[in-house]
Tab-separated table of C-alpha atoms in Angstrom:
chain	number	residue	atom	x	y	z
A	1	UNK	CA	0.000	0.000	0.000
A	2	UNK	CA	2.831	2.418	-0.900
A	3	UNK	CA	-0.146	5.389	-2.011
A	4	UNK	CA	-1.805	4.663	1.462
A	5	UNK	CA	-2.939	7.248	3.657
A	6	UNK	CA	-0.502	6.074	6.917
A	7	UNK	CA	-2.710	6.667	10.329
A	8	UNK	CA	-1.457	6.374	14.378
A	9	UNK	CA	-4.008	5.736	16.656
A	10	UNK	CA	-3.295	7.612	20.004
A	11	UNK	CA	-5.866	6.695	22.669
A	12	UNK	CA	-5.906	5.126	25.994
A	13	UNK	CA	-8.386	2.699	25.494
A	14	UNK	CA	-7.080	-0.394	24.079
A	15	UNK	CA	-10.569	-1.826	22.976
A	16	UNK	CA	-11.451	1.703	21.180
A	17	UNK	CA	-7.822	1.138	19.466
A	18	UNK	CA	-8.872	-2.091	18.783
A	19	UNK	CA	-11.999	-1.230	16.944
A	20	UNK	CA	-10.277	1.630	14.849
A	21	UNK	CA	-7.916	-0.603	13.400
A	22	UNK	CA	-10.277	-3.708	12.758
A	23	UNK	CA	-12.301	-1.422	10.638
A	24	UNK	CA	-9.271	0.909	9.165
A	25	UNK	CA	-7.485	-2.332	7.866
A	26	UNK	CA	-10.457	-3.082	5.507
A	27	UNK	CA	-10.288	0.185	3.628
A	28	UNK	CA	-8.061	-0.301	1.105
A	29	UNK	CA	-6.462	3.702	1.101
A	30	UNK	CA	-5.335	3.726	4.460
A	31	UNK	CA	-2.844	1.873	6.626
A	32	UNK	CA	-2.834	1.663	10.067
A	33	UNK	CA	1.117	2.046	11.094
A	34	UNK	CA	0.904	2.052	15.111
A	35	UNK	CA	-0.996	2.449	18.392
A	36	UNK	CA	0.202	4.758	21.408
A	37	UNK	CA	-1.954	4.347	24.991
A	38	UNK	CA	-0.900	8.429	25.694
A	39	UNK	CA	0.226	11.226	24.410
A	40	UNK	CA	3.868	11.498	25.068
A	41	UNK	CA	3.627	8.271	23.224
A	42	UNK	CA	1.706	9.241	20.557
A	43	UNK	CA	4.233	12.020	20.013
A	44	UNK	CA	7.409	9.987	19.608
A	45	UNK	CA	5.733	7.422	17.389
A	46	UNK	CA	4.422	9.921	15.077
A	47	UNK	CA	7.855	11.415	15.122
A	48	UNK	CA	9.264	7.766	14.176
A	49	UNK	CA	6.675	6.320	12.197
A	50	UNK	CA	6.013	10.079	10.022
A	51	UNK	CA	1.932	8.909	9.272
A	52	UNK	CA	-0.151	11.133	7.088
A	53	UNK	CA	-2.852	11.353	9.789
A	54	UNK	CA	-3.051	10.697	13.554
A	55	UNK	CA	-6.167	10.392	15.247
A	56	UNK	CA	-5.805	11.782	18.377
A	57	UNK	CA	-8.083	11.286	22.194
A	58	UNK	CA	-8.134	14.262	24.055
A	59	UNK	CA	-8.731	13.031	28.009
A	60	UNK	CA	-5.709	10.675	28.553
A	61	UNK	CA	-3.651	9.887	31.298
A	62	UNK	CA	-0.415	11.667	31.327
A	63	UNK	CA	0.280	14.045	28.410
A	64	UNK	CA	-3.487	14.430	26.980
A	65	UNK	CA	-4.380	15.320	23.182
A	66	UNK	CA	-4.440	19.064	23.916
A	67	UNK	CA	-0.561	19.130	24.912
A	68	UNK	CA	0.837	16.477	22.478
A	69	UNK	CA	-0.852	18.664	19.447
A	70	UNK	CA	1.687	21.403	20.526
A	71	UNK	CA	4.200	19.087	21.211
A	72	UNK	CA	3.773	17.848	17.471
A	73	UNK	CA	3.243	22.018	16.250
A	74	UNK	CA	6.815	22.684	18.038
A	75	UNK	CA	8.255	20.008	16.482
A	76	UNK	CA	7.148	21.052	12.853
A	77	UNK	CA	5.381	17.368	12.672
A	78	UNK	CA	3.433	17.105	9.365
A	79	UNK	CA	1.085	15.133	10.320
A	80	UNK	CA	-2.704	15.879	9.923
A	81	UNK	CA	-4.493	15.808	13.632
A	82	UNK	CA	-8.202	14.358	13.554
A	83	UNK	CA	-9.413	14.498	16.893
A	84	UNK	CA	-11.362	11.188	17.671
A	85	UNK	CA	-13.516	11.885	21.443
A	86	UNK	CA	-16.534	11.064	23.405
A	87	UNK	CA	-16.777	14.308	24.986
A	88	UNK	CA	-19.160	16.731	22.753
A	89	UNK	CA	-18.571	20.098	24.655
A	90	UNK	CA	-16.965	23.419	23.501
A	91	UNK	CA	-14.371	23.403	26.546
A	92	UNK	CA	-13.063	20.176	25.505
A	93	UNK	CA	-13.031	20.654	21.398
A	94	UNK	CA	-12.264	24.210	20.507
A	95	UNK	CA	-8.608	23.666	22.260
A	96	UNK	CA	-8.030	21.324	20.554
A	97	UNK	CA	-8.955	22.999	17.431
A	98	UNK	CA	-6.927	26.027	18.588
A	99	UNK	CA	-3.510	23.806	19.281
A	100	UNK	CA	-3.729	22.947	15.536
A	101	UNK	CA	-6.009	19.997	15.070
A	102	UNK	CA	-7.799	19.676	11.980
A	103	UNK	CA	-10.920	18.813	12.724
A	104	UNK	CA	-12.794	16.408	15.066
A	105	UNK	CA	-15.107	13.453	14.868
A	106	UNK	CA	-17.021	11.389	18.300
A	107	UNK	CA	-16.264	7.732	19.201
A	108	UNK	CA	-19.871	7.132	17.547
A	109	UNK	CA	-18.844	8.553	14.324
A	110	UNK	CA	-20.760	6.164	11.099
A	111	UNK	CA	-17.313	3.951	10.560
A	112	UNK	CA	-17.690	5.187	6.622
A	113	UNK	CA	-18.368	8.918	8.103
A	114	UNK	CA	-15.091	8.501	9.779
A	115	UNK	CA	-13.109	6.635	6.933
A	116	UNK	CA	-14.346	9.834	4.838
A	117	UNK	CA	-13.016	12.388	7.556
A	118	UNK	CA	-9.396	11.094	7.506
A	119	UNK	CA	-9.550	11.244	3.903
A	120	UNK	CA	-10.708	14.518	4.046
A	121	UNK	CA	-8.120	15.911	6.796
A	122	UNK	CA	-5.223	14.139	4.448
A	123	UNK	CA	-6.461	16.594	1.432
A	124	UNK	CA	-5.677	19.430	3.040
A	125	UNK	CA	-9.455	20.069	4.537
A	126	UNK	CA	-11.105	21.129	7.717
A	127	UNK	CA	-13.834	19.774	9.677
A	128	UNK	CA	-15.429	22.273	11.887
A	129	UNK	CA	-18.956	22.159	12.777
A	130	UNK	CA	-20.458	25.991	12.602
A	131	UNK	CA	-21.064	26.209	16.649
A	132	UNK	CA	-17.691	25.267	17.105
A	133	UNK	CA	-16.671	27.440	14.879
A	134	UNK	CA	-18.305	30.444	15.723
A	135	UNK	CA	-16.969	29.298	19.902
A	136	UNK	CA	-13.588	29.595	18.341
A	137	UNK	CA	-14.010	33.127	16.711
A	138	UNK	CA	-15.950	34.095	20.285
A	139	UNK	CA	-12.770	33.602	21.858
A	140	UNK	CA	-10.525	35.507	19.753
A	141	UNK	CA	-10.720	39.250	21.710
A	142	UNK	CA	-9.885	41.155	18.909
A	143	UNK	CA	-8.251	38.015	16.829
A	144	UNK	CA	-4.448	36.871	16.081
A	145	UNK	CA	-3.304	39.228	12.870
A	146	UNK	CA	-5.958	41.916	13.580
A	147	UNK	CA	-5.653	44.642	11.101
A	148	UNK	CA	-2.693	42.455	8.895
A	149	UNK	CA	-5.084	42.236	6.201
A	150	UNK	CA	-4.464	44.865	4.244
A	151	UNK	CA	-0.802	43.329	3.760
A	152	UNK	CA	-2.061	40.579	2.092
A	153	UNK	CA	-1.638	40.703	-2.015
A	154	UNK	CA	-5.145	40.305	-4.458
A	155	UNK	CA	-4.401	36.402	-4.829
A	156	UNK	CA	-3.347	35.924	-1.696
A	157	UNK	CA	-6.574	36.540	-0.423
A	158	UNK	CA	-8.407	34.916	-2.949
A	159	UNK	CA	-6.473	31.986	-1.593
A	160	UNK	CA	-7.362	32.850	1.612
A	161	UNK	CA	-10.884	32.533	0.552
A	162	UNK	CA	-10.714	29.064	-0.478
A	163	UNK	CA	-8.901	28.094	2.536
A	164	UNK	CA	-11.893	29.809	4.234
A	165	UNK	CA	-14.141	26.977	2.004
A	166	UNK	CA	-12.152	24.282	3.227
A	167	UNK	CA	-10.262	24.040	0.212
A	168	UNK	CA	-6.956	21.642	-0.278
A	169	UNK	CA	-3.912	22.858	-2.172
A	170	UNK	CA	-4.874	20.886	-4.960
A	171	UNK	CA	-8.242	22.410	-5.137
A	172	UNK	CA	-7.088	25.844	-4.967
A	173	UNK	CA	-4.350	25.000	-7.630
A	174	UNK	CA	-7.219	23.778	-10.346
A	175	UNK	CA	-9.670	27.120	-9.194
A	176	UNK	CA	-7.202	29.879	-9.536
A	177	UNK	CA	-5.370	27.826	-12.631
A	178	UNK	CA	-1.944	27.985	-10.617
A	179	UNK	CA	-0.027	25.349	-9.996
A	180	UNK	CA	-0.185	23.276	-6.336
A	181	UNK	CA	3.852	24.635	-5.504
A	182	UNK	CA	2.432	28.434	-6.470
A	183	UNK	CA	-0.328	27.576	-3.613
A	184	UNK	CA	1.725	26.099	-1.127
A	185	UNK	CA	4.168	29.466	-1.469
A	186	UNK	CA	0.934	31.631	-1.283
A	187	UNK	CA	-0.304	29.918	1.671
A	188	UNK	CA	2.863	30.061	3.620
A	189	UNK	CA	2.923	33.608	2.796
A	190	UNK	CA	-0.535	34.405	4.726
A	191	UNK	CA	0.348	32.098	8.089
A	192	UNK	CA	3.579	34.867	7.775
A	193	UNK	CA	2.249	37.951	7.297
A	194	UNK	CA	-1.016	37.248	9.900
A	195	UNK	CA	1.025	35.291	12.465
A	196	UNK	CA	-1.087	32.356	12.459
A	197	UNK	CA	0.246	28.908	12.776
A	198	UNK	CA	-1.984	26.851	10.580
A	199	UNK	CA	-4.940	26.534	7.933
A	200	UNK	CA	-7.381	26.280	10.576
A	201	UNK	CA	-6.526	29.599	12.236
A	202	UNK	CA	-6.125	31.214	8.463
A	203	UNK	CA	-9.833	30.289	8.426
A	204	UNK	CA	-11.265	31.422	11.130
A	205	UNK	CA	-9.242	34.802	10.526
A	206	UNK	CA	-10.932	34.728	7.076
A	207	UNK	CA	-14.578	34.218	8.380
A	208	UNK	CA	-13.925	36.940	10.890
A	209	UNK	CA	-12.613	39.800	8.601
A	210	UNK	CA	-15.130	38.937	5.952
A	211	UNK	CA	-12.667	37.249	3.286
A	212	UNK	CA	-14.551	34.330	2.024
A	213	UNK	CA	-15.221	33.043	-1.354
């Protein structure tokens, strides 16, 4: 499976770990490459084993979800975060979201539903649903990069906009006819000049200031 998407599982139960990779190992796109029972764990395998995707608990003992995300951030780790929990309020998701995570699905999640969502994260998307959104944007008081946006170039915010959409690279490359290096250049070029650390945080800075597609 050389074109598979490569996931860790990071969670401290073993029987929900269990479950993930009984139905992951059927799909024939993704590859399950290892299991950590904590954070701190889950870290240093995803530093060894470089997967495409981790999906991540947030309550574990030790180093929880919230802390190894900016663990992995400080490190420069690639990989995609999908935040896999049981716990369905705001004060447990949105800091996750805000460490860097791409998106988040429950423990409940339609196996297919969740098969889709680590597809999606691996494309460059992200999965916010519009109450957590608008929690994160709540908290902002005035919002990382306030009044940066007039530093930002006529395609750069078109970008921007399709970030906003929860566009991939590849997307954005085949709307604005550019190529997917040309995109990747642009979009390092707006985390710069609004000191924001990732995609998700370009897109919430988007919805707030009104630059959407």
């Amino acid at each position: 499976m050389a074109d598979a998407i490569k996931v860790l599982l990071v969670d401290d139960h073993q029987v929900v770990r269990r479950g993930l990779r009984t139905f992951l190992e059927v799909q024939d796109d993704i590859e399950v490459v290892g299991e950590a029972a904590e954070g701190a764990e889950g870290v240093a395998l995803a530093e060894e084993l470089k997967p495409d995707v981790v999906l991540m608990d947030v309550k574990m003992p030790g180093m929880d979800g919230v802390e190894a995300l900016r663990k992995l951030r400080e490190l420069d780790n690639p990989a995609r975060v999908l935040i896999v929990t049981s716990f369905t309020e705001q004060r447990t998701v949105v800091p996750a979201l805000r460490a860097g995570a791409a998106g988040y699905v429950y423990k409940d999640v339609d196996p297919d539903a969740l098969a889709g969502a680590i597809r999606s994260v691996h494309a460059g998307h992200i999965l916010l649903q519009p109450e957590v959104a608008v929690a994160l944007l709540s908290q902002e008081e005035g919002g990382t990069g306030q009044g940066r946006g007039g530093t930002l170039t006529e395609r750069e915010r078109e970008v921007l906009g399709l970030i906003a959409d929860g566009r991939s690279n590849r997307e954005i490359a085949r709307a604005l006819v550019l190529s997917e290096k040309t995109v990747k250049t642009h979009v390092s070029n707006i985390l710069m000049k609004l000191d924001l650390a990732d995609r998700t945080q370009a897109a919430l800075w988007a919805v707030r200031h009104g630059v959407t597609r």
